[in-house]
């Protein structure tokens, strides 16, 4: 399939689409199946590239995978876990950062793990140092080599530890959970991430036999157990995809019913959506997002870890803010390089300026580090068609929204990056009467 999409903009998106399981949860739940001695079943699984990558990585390690794509049902049998070749792992690793999370389960099951260079979106530093330091605290032997990192379990096994994160890192929290559940003794994780996807991963691990408690001060305690069994679990819906379609409805003056959208996980987004001037109706099956026909309002916004405004919600909402009256200010506090996508928006006519200063209510960790991590959006401005190259997953979908809202016909190259986190997104665009088609490469 071509990676170039032609988009005829200026037409409201109207209709219904469905979101399935969260990209930020499903691959981690798949990795958790490695910890068990019996098969696991995961439901509501989306057909996205990250699911394919983790399926392939699990298969390389001897896990039998059965995926009913139509029903979204995934069965994983770890009965014959084995060591995979470094070259095979390296071939897959460039498409995802998930391999680092294989460390704990593989150390418990096989006594060793190998992690090559990792891929992922270029939105800011996401170093693996926290992961490796955590594994060292558990007693693992970490050997950095030219082709990657080789990690071994000592003869005495892995043990509990006190881990304190300087920032509530989702990845470091997942690493701690996926390793500590089978360590000897108790692990205390301070400063943990508590996103809904993390809590759902804890639900999965508890179903497997883990003992985990979450305190109100971001402290997670894990009592290690000797063995875990397989699980049956339905993945929580993808709140990022739901919000992305909501922003698309706002930017194109459309009306989209997102079946599967879940209000409790989107409370902060819904409040912001309403402040901007968007409207929504909630029922038991999903949320209808629509532009009510009145002018949109400018806002001041800061991203933050949960329960704050999610960093992955920021980029699609910025596109909608180009159509709001007045000056909107957005302060990014989670990733330092998340405003690179605005360059393409400026070429399309948006009035966006980025700044090194913290333009929010509270100085953040990037304030003295010379990063462009604040933006001022002046609107409303008419967007015009352009030739766009997708920079990363969320920025790419935001560019797609801009093309749908713009006057004229745009070409969006590298569109396949979006398939990492948005299931059947071109099919959904057609369901919403978008005028898009793939071009011959």
mmCIF file of C-alpha atoms in Angstrom, residues 4-375:
data_model
loop_
_atom_site.group_PDB
_atom_site.id
_atom_site.type_symbol
_atom_site.label_atom_id
_atom_site.label_comp_id
_atom_site.label_asym_id
_atom_site.label_seq_id
_atom_site.Cartn_x
_atom_site.Cartn_y
_atom_site.Cartn_z
ATOM 1 C CA UNK A 4 0.891 8.839 0.436
ATOM 2 C CA UNK A 5 -2.665 9.953 1.100
ATOM 3 C CA UNK A 6 -4.461 12.608 -0.923
ATOM 4 C CA UNK A 7 -6.875 14.614 1.213
ATOM 5 C CA UNK A 8 -9.546 16.958 -0.131
ATOM 6 C CA UNK A 9 -10.187 19.299 2.766
ATOM 7 C CA UNK A 10 -12.944 21.657 3.757
ATOM 8 C CA UNK A 11 -15.628 19.010 4.351
ATOM 9 C CA UNK A 12 -17.034 18.313 7.846
ATOM 10 C CA UNK A 13 -16.463 14.824 9.209
ATOM 11 C CA UNK A 14 -19.819 13.247 10.033
ATOM 12 C CA UNK A 15 -20.742 9.739 11.082
ATOM 13 C CA UNK A 16 -19.812 6.971 13.469
ATOM 14 C CA UNK A 17 -16.568 5.108 14.135
ATOM 15 C CA UNK A 18 -15.451 2.617 16.808
ATOM 16 C CA UNK A 19 -12.344 2.623 18.970
ATOM 17 C CA UNK A 20 -11.023 -0.601 20.491
ATOM 18 C CA UNK A 21 -8.318 -1.305 23.063
ATOM 19 C CA UNK A 22 -5.718 1.284 24.025
ATOM 20 C CA UNK A 23 -2.399 1.309 22.201
ATOM 21 C CA UNK A 24 -0.713 2.328 25.458
ATOM 22 C CA UNK A 25 -2.102 -0.740 27.240
ATOM 23 C CA UNK A 26 -2.554 -3.668 24.857
ATOM 24 C CA UNK A 27 1.153 -4.262 23.995
ATOM 25 C CA UNK A 28 2.073 -4.169 27.723
ATOM 26 C CA UNK A 29 -0.660 -6.682 28.576
ATOM 27 C CA UNK A 30 0.692 -8.875 25.795
ATOM 28 C CA UNK A 31 4.185 -8.727 27.331
ATOM 29 C CA UNK A 32 2.669 -9.665 30.718
ATOM 30 C CA UNK A 33 1.542 -12.987 29.242
ATOM 31 C CA UNK A 34 5.230 -14.000 29.234
ATOM 32 C CA UNK A 35 5.174 -14.083 33.039
ATOM 33 C CA UNK A 36 2.578 -16.874 33.179
ATOM 34 C CA UNK A 37 2.777 -20.640 33.047
ATOM 35 C CA UNK A 38 -0.613 -20.994 31.301
ATOM 36 C CA UNK A 39 -2.219 -19.256 28.287
ATOM 37 C CA UNK A 40 -3.753 -15.761 28.424
ATOM 38 C CA UNK A 41 -6.600 -14.257 26.434
ATOM 39 C CA UNK A 42 -6.942 -10.548 25.696
ATOM 40 C CA UNK A 43 -10.097 -9.051 24.203
ATOM 41 C CA UNK A 44 -10.903 -5.772 22.413
ATOM 42 C CA UNK A 45 -7.465 -5.862 20.756
ATOM 43 C CA UNK A 46 -6.945 -3.317 17.944
ATOM 44 C CA UNK A 47 -5.299 -4.212 14.661
ATOM 45 C CA UNK A 48 -2.418 -1.716 14.838
ATOM 46 C CA UNK A 49 1.238 -2.052 14.009
ATOM 47 C CA UNK A 50 2.364 -2.086 17.653
ATOM 48 C CA UNK A 51 0.155 -5.151 18.196
ATOM 49 C CA UNK A 52 1.804 -6.832 15.214
ATOM 50 C CA UNK A 53 5.309 -5.980 16.459
ATOM 51 C CA UNK A 54 4.708 -7.397 19.926
ATOM 52 C CA UNK A 55 3.019 -10.478 18.457
ATOM 53 C CA UNK A 56 6.106 -11.072 16.329
ATOM 54 C CA UNK A 57 8.442 -10.513 19.296
ATOM 55 C CA UNK A 58 6.458 -12.947 21.431
ATOM 56 C CA UNK A 59 6.517 -15.500 18.606
ATOM 57 C CA UNK A 60 10.302 -15.134 18.353
ATOM 58 C CA UNK A 61 10.458 -16.086 22.026
ATOM 59 C CA UNK A 62 8.361 -19.205 21.531
ATOM 60 C CA UNK A 63 4.928 -17.881 22.502
ATOM 61 C CA UNK A 64 2.125 -19.336 20.382
ATOM 62 C CA UNK A 65 -0.083 -16.511 19.091
ATOM 63 C CA UNK A 66 -3.658 -16.883 17.858
ATOM 64 C CA UNK A 67 -5.244 -13.591 16.811
ATOM 65 C CA UNK A 68 -8.846 -13.340 15.630
ATOM 66 C CA UNK A 69 -8.586 -9.911 14.033
ATOM 67 C CA UNK A 70 -12.298 -9.483 13.334
ATOM 68 C CA UNK A 71 -13.312 -10.208 16.930
ATOM 69 C CA UNK A 72 -10.234 -8.569 18.427
ATOM 70 C CA UNK A 73 -9.412 -11.674 20.467
ATOM 71 C CA UNK A 74 -5.794 -12.609 21.133
ATOM 72 C CA UNK A 75 -4.634 -15.867 22.736
ATOM 73 C CA UNK A 76 -1.028 -16.209 23.921
ATOM 74 C CA UNK A 77 0.453 -19.514 25.081
ATOM 75 C CA UNK A 78 3.906 -19.196 26.762
ATOM 76 C CA UNK A 79 4.407 -22.931 27.355
ATOM 77 C CA UNK A 80 7.490 -23.100 25.124
ATOM 78 C CA UNK A 81 9.285 -19.830 25.849
ATOM 79 C CA UNK A 82 12.807 -19.765 24.419
ATOM 80 C CA UNK A 83 15.703 -17.419 23.797
ATOM 81 C CA UNK A 84 15.374 -15.529 20.510
ATOM 82 C CA UNK A 85 18.279 -14.672 18.229
ATOM 83 C CA UNK A 86 19.689 -11.165 18.534
ATOM 84 C CA UNK A 87 19.438 -10.540 14.810
ATOM 85 C CA UNK A 88 15.739 -11.417 14.753
ATOM 86 C CA UNK A 89 15.021 -9.126 17.725
ATOM 87 C CA UNK A 90 17.020 -6.331 16.129
ATOM 88 C CA UNK A 91 14.992 -6.609 12.918
ATOM 89 C CA UNK A 92 11.763 -5.863 14.804
ATOM 90 C CA UNK A 93 13.015 -3.440 17.444
ATOM 91 C CA UNK A 94 13.316 -0.426 15.167
ATOM 92 C CA UNK A 95 9.543 -0.205 14.917
ATOM 93 C CA UNK A 96 8.815 -0.002 18.647
ATOM 94 C CA UNK A 97 10.141 0.791 22.122
ATOM 95 C CA UNK A 98 8.272 -2.173 23.615
ATOM 96 C CA UNK A 99 11.280 -4.591 23.664
ATOM 97 C CA UNK A 100 12.690 -2.927 26.801
ATOM 98 C CA UNK A 101 9.637 -4.190 28.698
ATOM 99 C CA UNK A 102 10.461 -7.797 27.804
ATOM 100 C CA UNK A 103 13.419 -7.689 30.227
ATOM 101 C CA UNK A 104 11.689 -8.609 33.474
ATOM 102 C CA UNK A 105 9.518 -11.428 32.125
ATOM 103 C CA UNK A 106 12.444 -12.922 30.176
ATOM 104 C CA UNK A 107 14.764 -12.712 33.196
ATOM 105 C CA UNK A 108 12.227 -14.634 35.255
ATOM 106 C CA UNK A 109 11.456 -17.191 32.546
ATOM 107 C CA UNK A 110 14.837 -17.689 30.883
ATOM 108 C CA UNK A 111 17.423 -15.978 33.086
ATOM 109 C CA UNK A 112 18.538 -13.510 30.412
ATOM 110 C CA UNK A 113 17.350 -10.872 27.958
ATOM 111 C CA UNK A 114 18.781 -8.846 25.092
ATOM 112 C CA UNK A 115 17.606 -5.350 24.169
ATOM 113 C CA UNK A 116 18.820 -3.755 20.897
ATOM 114 C CA UNK A 117 18.577 -0.108 19.866
ATOM 115 C CA UNK A 118 14.998 1.046 20.308
ATOM 116 C CA UNK A 119 12.674 2.883 17.929
ATOM 117 C CA UNK A 120 9.612 5.022 18.556
ATOM 118 C CA UNK A 121 8.577 8.582 17.812
ATOM 119 C CA UNK A 122 11.115 11.434 17.973
ATOM 120 C CA UNK A 123 9.142 13.624 20.375
ATOM 121 C CA UNK A 124 11.780 14.001 23.083
ATOM 122 C CA UNK A 125 14.177 12.086 25.255
ATOM 123 C CA UNK A 126 12.868 8.773 26.532
ATOM 124 C CA UNK A 127 16.084 7.241 27.836
ATOM 125 C CA UNK A 128 16.221 3.631 28.995
ATOM 126 C CA UNK A 129 18.502 4.575 31.888
ATOM 127 C CA UNK A 130 15.609 4.413 34.366
ATOM 128 C CA UNK A 131 14.776 0.932 33.114
ATOM 129 C CA UNK A 132 18.335 -0.344 33.412
ATOM 130 C CA UNK A 133 18.889 1.248 36.809
ATOM 131 C CA UNK A 134 15.687 -0.327 38.087
ATOM 132 C CA UNK A 135 16.783 -3.744 36.850
ATOM 133 C CA UNK A 136 20.160 -3.267 38.577
ATOM 134 C CA UNK A 137 18.389 -2.448 41.846
ATOM 135 C CA UNK A 138 16.520 -5.720 41.492
ATOM 136 C CA UNK A 139 19.880 -7.492 41.227
ATOM 137 C CA UNK A 140 20.084 -7.951 37.466
ATOM 138 C CA UNK A 141 23.495 -7.915 35.785
ATOM 139 C CA UNK A 142 23.411 -5.308 33.006
ATOM 140 C CA UNK A 143 26.064 -5.392 30.289
ATOM 141 C CA UNK A 144 25.978 -2.633 27.668
ATOM 142 C CA UNK A 145 27.425 -3.925 24.389
ATOM 143 C CA UNK A 146 27.925 -2.290 20.974
ATOM 144 C CA UNK A 147 24.814 -3.962 19.533
ATOM 145 C CA UNK A 148 22.551 -3.463 22.531
ATOM 146 C CA UNK A 149 22.177 -4.388 26.194
ATOM 147 C CA UNK A 150 22.560 -7.916 27.558
ATOM 148 C CA UNK A 151 20.926 -8.546 30.936
ATOM 149 C CA UNK A 152 21.277 -11.615 33.190
ATOM 150 C CA UNK A 153 19.532 -12.851 36.289
ATOM 151 C CA UNK A 154 21.992 -13.688 39.084
ATOM 152 C CA UNK A 155 22.032 -17.161 40.622
ATOM 153 C CA UNK A 156 20.332 -15.789 43.720
ATOM 154 C CA UNK A 157 17.442 -14.452 41.628
ATOM 155 C CA UNK A 158 15.868 -10.995 41.512
ATOM 156 C CA UNK A 159 14.802 -9.303 44.729
ATOM 157 C CA UNK A 160 12.553 -6.455 45.819
ATOM 158 C CA UNK A 161 13.821 -2.892 46.121
ATOM 159 C CA UNK A 162 12.806 0.678 46.820
ATOM 160 C CA UNK A 163 12.491 2.588 43.532
ATOM 161 C CA UNK A 164 11.934 6.340 43.427
ATOM 162 C CA UNK A 165 11.275 8.003 40.084
ATOM 163 C CA UNK A 166 12.211 11.676 39.589
ATOM 164 C CA UNK A 167 9.271 11.995 37.169
ATOM 165 C CA UNK A 168 6.160 9.769 36.892
ATOM 166 C CA UNK A 169 7.430 7.870 33.866
ATOM 167 C CA UNK A 170 4.901 5.480 32.348
ATOM 168 C CA UNK A 171 7.593 3.235 30.871
ATOM 169 C CA UNK A 172 9.611 3.014 34.084
ATOM 170 C CA UNK A 173 6.452 2.224 36.052
ATOM 171 C CA UNK A 174 5.561 -0.544 33.605
ATOM 172 C CA UNK A 175 9.090 -1.932 33.807
ATOM 173 C CA UNK A 176 8.913 -2.057 37.599
ATOM 174 C CA UNK A 177 5.516 -3.779 37.600
ATOM 175 C CA UNK A 178 6.410 -6.367 34.958
ATOM 176 C CA UNK A 179 9.567 -7.326 36.830
ATOM 177 C CA UNK A 180 8.734 -6.916 40.524
ATOM 178 C CA UNK A 181 5.654 -9.155 40.469
ATOM 179 C CA UNK A 182 7.889 -12.257 40.463
ATOM 180 C CA UNK A 183 10.817 -10.912 42.456
ATOM 181 C CA UNK A 184 11.627 -12.245 45.903
ATOM 182 C CA UNK A 185 10.314 -9.831 48.521
ATOM 183 C CA UNK A 186 8.553 -6.469 48.397
ATOM 184 C CA UNK A 187 9.130 -3.626 45.929
ATOM 185 C CA UNK A 188 8.056 -0.069 46.719
ATOM 186 C CA UNK A 189 7.771 2.284 43.753
ATOM 187 C CA UNK A 190 7.544 5.974 44.644
ATOM 188 C CA UNK A 191 6.574 8.685 42.175
ATOM 189 C CA UNK A 192 4.811 6.162 39.947
ATOM 190 C CA UNK A 193 2.670 6.927 36.919
ATOM 191 C CA UNK A 194 -1.009 6.204 37.590
ATOM 192 C CA UNK A 195 -2.507 6.538 34.114
ATOM 193 C CA UNK A 196 -5.633 4.440 33.402
ATOM 194 C CA UNK A 197 -3.500 2.173 31.209
ATOM 195 C CA UNK A 198 -1.161 1.538 34.161
ATOM 196 C CA UNK A 199 -4.082 0.713 36.439
ATOM 197 C CA UNK A 200 -5.477 -1.668 33.819
ATOM 198 C CA UNK A 201 -2.085 -3.378 33.608
ATOM 199 C CA UNK A 202 -2.257 -3.788 37.387
ATOM 200 C CA UNK A 203 -5.730 -5.325 36.909
ATOM 201 C CA UNK A 204 -4.218 -7.861 34.505
ATOM 202 C CA UNK A 205 -1.341 -8.717 36.831
ATOM 203 C CA UNK A 206 -3.715 -9.116 39.774
ATOM 204 C CA UNK A 207 -5.815 -11.549 37.707
ATOM 205 C CA UNK A 208 -2.595 -13.499 37.118
ATOM 206 C CA UNK A 209 -1.940 -13.806 40.861
ATOM 207 C CA UNK A 210 0.132 -10.698 41.634
ATOM 208 C CA UNK A 211 -0.259 -8.744 44.886
ATOM 209 C CA UNK A 212 -0.168 -5.013 44.145
ATOM 210 C CA UNK A 213 -1.480 -1.999 46.072
ATOM 211 C CA UNK A 214 -1.706 1.621 44.901
ATOM 212 C CA UNK A 215 -1.602 4.479 47.417
ATOM 213 C CA UNK A 216 -2.923 7.995 46.864
ATOM 214 C CA UNK A 217 0.590 9.497 46.918
ATOM 215 C CA UNK A 218 1.733 7.732 43.708
ATOM 216 C CA UNK A 219 3.288 4.879 45.664
ATOM 217 C CA UNK A 220 2.831 1.340 44.351
ATOM 218 C CA UNK A 221 3.769 -1.685 46.463
ATOM 219 C CA UNK A 222 4.343 -5.073 44.884
ATOM 220 C CA UNK A 223 4.695 -8.264 46.918
ATOM 221 C CA UNK A 224 6.555 -10.748 44.751
ATOM 222 C CA UNK A 225 5.058 -14.182 44.106
ATOM 223 C CA UNK A 226 6.717 -17.368 42.888
ATOM 224 C CA UNK A 227 4.435 -18.029 39.910
ATOM 225 C CA UNK A 228 1.695 -16.427 37.847
ATOM 226 C CA UNK A 229 -1.093 -17.903 35.745
ATOM 227 C CA UNK A 230 -2.661 -16.731 32.511
ATOM 228 C CA UNK A 231 -5.452 -14.155 32.438
ATOM 229 C CA UNK A 232 -8.647 -13.279 30.586
ATOM 230 C CA UNK A 233 -9.136 -9.558 30.217
ATOM 231 C CA UNK A 234 -10.923 -6.959 28.081
ATOM 232 C CA UNK A 235 -8.688 -3.983 27.256
ATOM 233 C CA UNK A 236 -9.854 -0.517 28.194
ATOM 234 C CA UNK A 237 -10.697 1.660 25.160
ATOM 235 C CA UNK A 238 -8.153 3.993 23.597
ATOM 236 C CA UNK A 239 -8.757 7.444 25.102
ATOM 237 C CA UNK A 240 -6.108 9.011 22.827
ATOM 238 C CA UNK A 241 -7.770 7.840 19.640
ATOM 239 C CA UNK A 242 -11.174 8.941 20.946
ATOM 240 C CA UNK A 243 -9.825 12.431 21.711
ATOM 241 C CA UNK A 244 -8.134 12.605 18.307
ATOM 242 C CA UNK A 245 -11.442 12.050 16.525
ATOM 243 C CA UNK A 246 -13.057 14.577 18.860
ATOM 244 C CA UNK A 247 -10.487 17.186 17.817
ATOM 245 C CA UNK A 248 -11.110 16.275 14.168
ATOM 246 C CA UNK A 249 -14.825 16.905 14.641
ATOM 247 C CA UNK A 250 -14.062 20.313 16.153
ATOM 248 C CA UNK A 251 -11.501 21.368 13.519
ATOM 249 C CA UNK A 252 -13.699 20.373 10.556
ATOM 250 C CA UNK A 253 -16.973 21.646 12.090
ATOM 251 C CA UNK A 254 -18.156 18.080 12.078
ATOM 252 C CA UNK A 255 -20.165 15.609 14.154
ATOM 253 C CA UNK A 256 -18.601 12.253 15.112
ATOM 254 C CA UNK A 257 -20.002 9.516 17.330
ATOM 255 C CA UNK A 258 -17.074 7.580 18.823
ATOM 256 C CA UNK A 259 -18.378 4.187 19.863
ATOM 257 C CA UNK A 260 -16.252 2.802 22.695
ATOM 258 C CA UNK A 261 -15.157 6.196 24.079
ATOM 259 C CA UNK A 262 -15.187 6.013 27.882
ATOM 260 C CA UNK A 263 -16.066 9.099 29.920
ATOM 261 C CA UNK A 264 -14.207 8.289 33.211
ATOM 262 C CA UNK A 265 -10.846 8.054 31.399
ATOM 263 C CA UNK A 266 -11.466 11.285 29.472
ATOM 264 C CA UNK A 267 -12.753 13.625 32.196
ATOM 265 C CA UNK A 268 -9.939 16.167 31.839
ATOM 266 C CA UNK A 269 -10.151 16.154 28.047
ATOM 267 C CA UNK A 270 -13.926 16.584 28.095
ATOM 268 C CA UNK A 271 -13.651 19.598 30.398
ATOM 269 C CA UNK A 272 -11.134 21.213 28.047
ATOM 270 C CA UNK A 273 -13.145 20.300 24.952
ATOM 271 C CA UNK A 274 -16.150 22.067 26.462
ATOM 272 C CA UNK A 275 -14.096 25.159 27.414
ATOM 273 C CA UNK A 276 -12.922 25.455 23.804
ATOM 274 C CA UNK A 277 -16.553 25.473 22.720
ATOM 275 C CA UNK A 278 -16.993 21.881 21.614
ATOM 276 C CA UNK A 279 -20.132 19.949 22.471
ATOM 277 C CA UNK A 280 -20.575 16.290 23.393
ATOM 278 C CA UNK A 281 -23.294 13.817 24.368
ATOM 279 C CA UNK A 282 -22.468 10.745 26.419
ATOM 280 C CA UNK A 283 -24.333 7.428 26.463
ATOM 281 C CA UNK A 284 -23.517 3.908 27.600
ATOM 282 C CA UNK A 285 -21.881 2.952 24.290
ATOM 283 C CA UNK A 286 -19.749 5.986 23.490
ATOM 284 C CA UNK A 287 -19.542 9.743 23.090
ATOM 285 C CA UNK A 288 -20.816 12.024 20.335
ATOM 286 C CA UNK A 289 -18.417 14.927 19.693
ATOM 287 C CA UNK A 290 -19.576 17.843 17.553
ATOM 288 C CA UNK A 291 -19.063 21.489 16.669
ATOM 289 C CA UNK A 292 -22.167 23.363 17.884
ATOM 290 C CA UNK A 293 -21.886 26.105 15.261
ATOM 291 C CA UNK A 294 -20.781 28.886 17.614
ATOM 292 C CA UNK A 295 -17.266 30.418 17.516
ATOM 293 C CA UNK A 296 -14.589 28.443 19.372
ATOM 294 C CA UNK A 297 -12.842 29.946 22.414
ATOM 295 C CA UNK A 298 -9.116 30.353 23.038
ATOM 296 C CA UNK A 299 -7.742 28.737 26.195
ATOM 297 C CA UNK A 300 -4.612 28.402 28.326
ATOM 298 C CA UNK A 301 -3.530 24.786 28.705
ATOM 299 C CA UNK A 302 -0.746 22.783 30.352
ATOM 300 C CA UNK A 303 -0.083 19.124 29.682
ATOM 301 C CA UNK A 304 0.691 16.923 32.670
ATOM 302 C CA UNK A 305 0.803 13.341 33.832
ATOM 303 C CA UNK A 306 -2.523 11.777 34.805
ATOM 304 C CA UNK A 307 -4.946 13.064 36.008
ATOM 305 C CA UNK A 308 -3.814 16.187 34.132
ATOM 306 C CA UNK A 309 -4.289 16.958 30.440
ATOM 307 C CA UNK A 310 -2.557 14.167 28.551
ATOM 308 C CA UNK A 311 0.399 15.076 26.325
ATOM 309 C CA UNK A 312 -0.992 12.878 23.518
ATOM 310 C CA UNK A 313 -4.181 14.941 23.498
ATOM 311 C CA UNK A 314 -2.269 18.158 22.939
ATOM 312 C CA UNK A 315 -1.270 17.863 19.288
ATOM 313 C CA UNK A 316 -4.700 17.180 17.722
ATOM 314 C CA UNK A 317 -6.295 19.825 19.950
ATOM 315 C CA UNK A 318 -3.763 22.445 18.774
ATOM 316 C CA UNK A 319 -5.145 22.030 15.244
ATOM 317 C CA UNK A 320 -8.632 22.819 16.529
ATOM 318 C CA UNK A 321 -7.260 25.822 18.444
ATOM 319 C CA UNK A 322 -6.125 27.380 15.162
ATOM 320 C CA UNK A 323 -9.848 27.908 14.573
ATOM 321 C CA UNK A 324 -10.546 29.495 17.986
ATOM 322 C CA UNK A 325 -10.932 33.231 18.521
ATOM 323 C CA UNK A 326 -8.060 34.947 20.324
ATOM 324 C CA UNK A 327 -4.738 33.711 21.755
ATOM 325 C CA UNK A 328 -4.397 30.181 23.086
ATOM 326 C CA UNK A 329 -1.348 29.227 25.150
ATOM 327 C CA UNK A 330 -0.161 25.623 25.425
ATOM 328 C CA UNK A 331 2.631 24.628 27.827
ATOM 329 C CA UNK A 332 4.054 21.133 27.230
ATOM 330 C CA UNK A 333 5.576 19.639 30.408
ATOM 331 C CA UNK A 334 5.889 15.933 29.526
ATOM 332 C CA UNK A 335 7.981 15.808 26.318
ATOM 333 C CA UNK A 336 10.401 18.563 25.403
ATOM 334 C CA UNK A 337 10.186 18.183 21.612
ATOM 335 C CA UNK A 338 6.481 17.931 20.961
ATOM 336 C CA UNK A 339 5.912 21.136 18.995
ATOM 337 C CA UNK A 340 7.930 20.175 15.934
ATOM 338 C CA UNK A 341 4.674 19.302 14.186
ATOM 339 C CA UNK A 342 3.585 22.969 14.233
ATOM 340 C CA UNK A 343 6.009 23.868 11.422
ATOM 341 C CA UNK A 344 3.739 22.168 8.899
ATOM 342 C CA UNK A 345 0.707 23.916 10.376
ATOM 343 C CA UNK A 346 2.392 27.295 9.909
ATOM 344 C CA UNK A 347 2.997 26.462 6.246
ATOM 345 C CA UNK A 348 -0.733 25.786 5.980
ATOM 346 C CA UNK A 349 -1.560 29.259 7.318
ATOM 347 C CA UNK A 350 -1.732 28.721 11.072
ATOM 348 C CA UNK A 351 -0.396 31.504 13.296
ATOM 349 C CA UNK A 352 1.657 29.591 15.874
ATOM 350 C CA UNK A 353 4.753 30.755 17.727
ATOM 351 C CA UNK A 354 6.844 28.459 19.914
ATOM 352 C CA UNK A 355 8.896 29.565 22.913
ATOM 353 C CA UNK A 356 11.604 28.247 25.207
ATOM 354 C CA UNK A 357 9.997 29.832 28.260
ATOM 355 C CA UNK A 358 7.421 28.140 30.495
ATOM 356 C CA UNK A 359 4.216 29.915 29.500
ATOM 357 C CA UNK A 360 2.128 28.062 32.036
ATOM 358 C CA UNK A 361 1.212 28.684 35.629
ATOM 359 C CA UNK A 362 4.078 26.588 36.975
ATOM 360 C CA UNK A 363 7.710 26.379 35.760
ATOM 361 C CA UNK A 364 8.480 22.859 34.523
ATOM 362 C CA UNK A 365 11.625 20.723 34.227
ATOM 363 C CA UNK A 366 12.285 22.043 30.700
ATOM 364 C CA UNK A 367 12.245 25.721 31.663
ATOM 365 C CA UNK A 368 16.018 26.215 31.860
ATOM 366 C CA UNK A 369 17.024 23.726 29.161
ATOM 367 C CA UNK A 370 16.524 25.705 25.956
ATOM 368 C CA UNK A 371 13.683 23.532 24.609
ATOM 369 C CA UNK A 372 10.825 24.986 22.600
ATOM 370 C CA UNK A 373 8.092 23.630 24.845
ATOM 371 C CA UNK A 374 5.454 26.380 24.873
ATOM 372 C CA UNK A 375 3.241 27.574 22.033
#
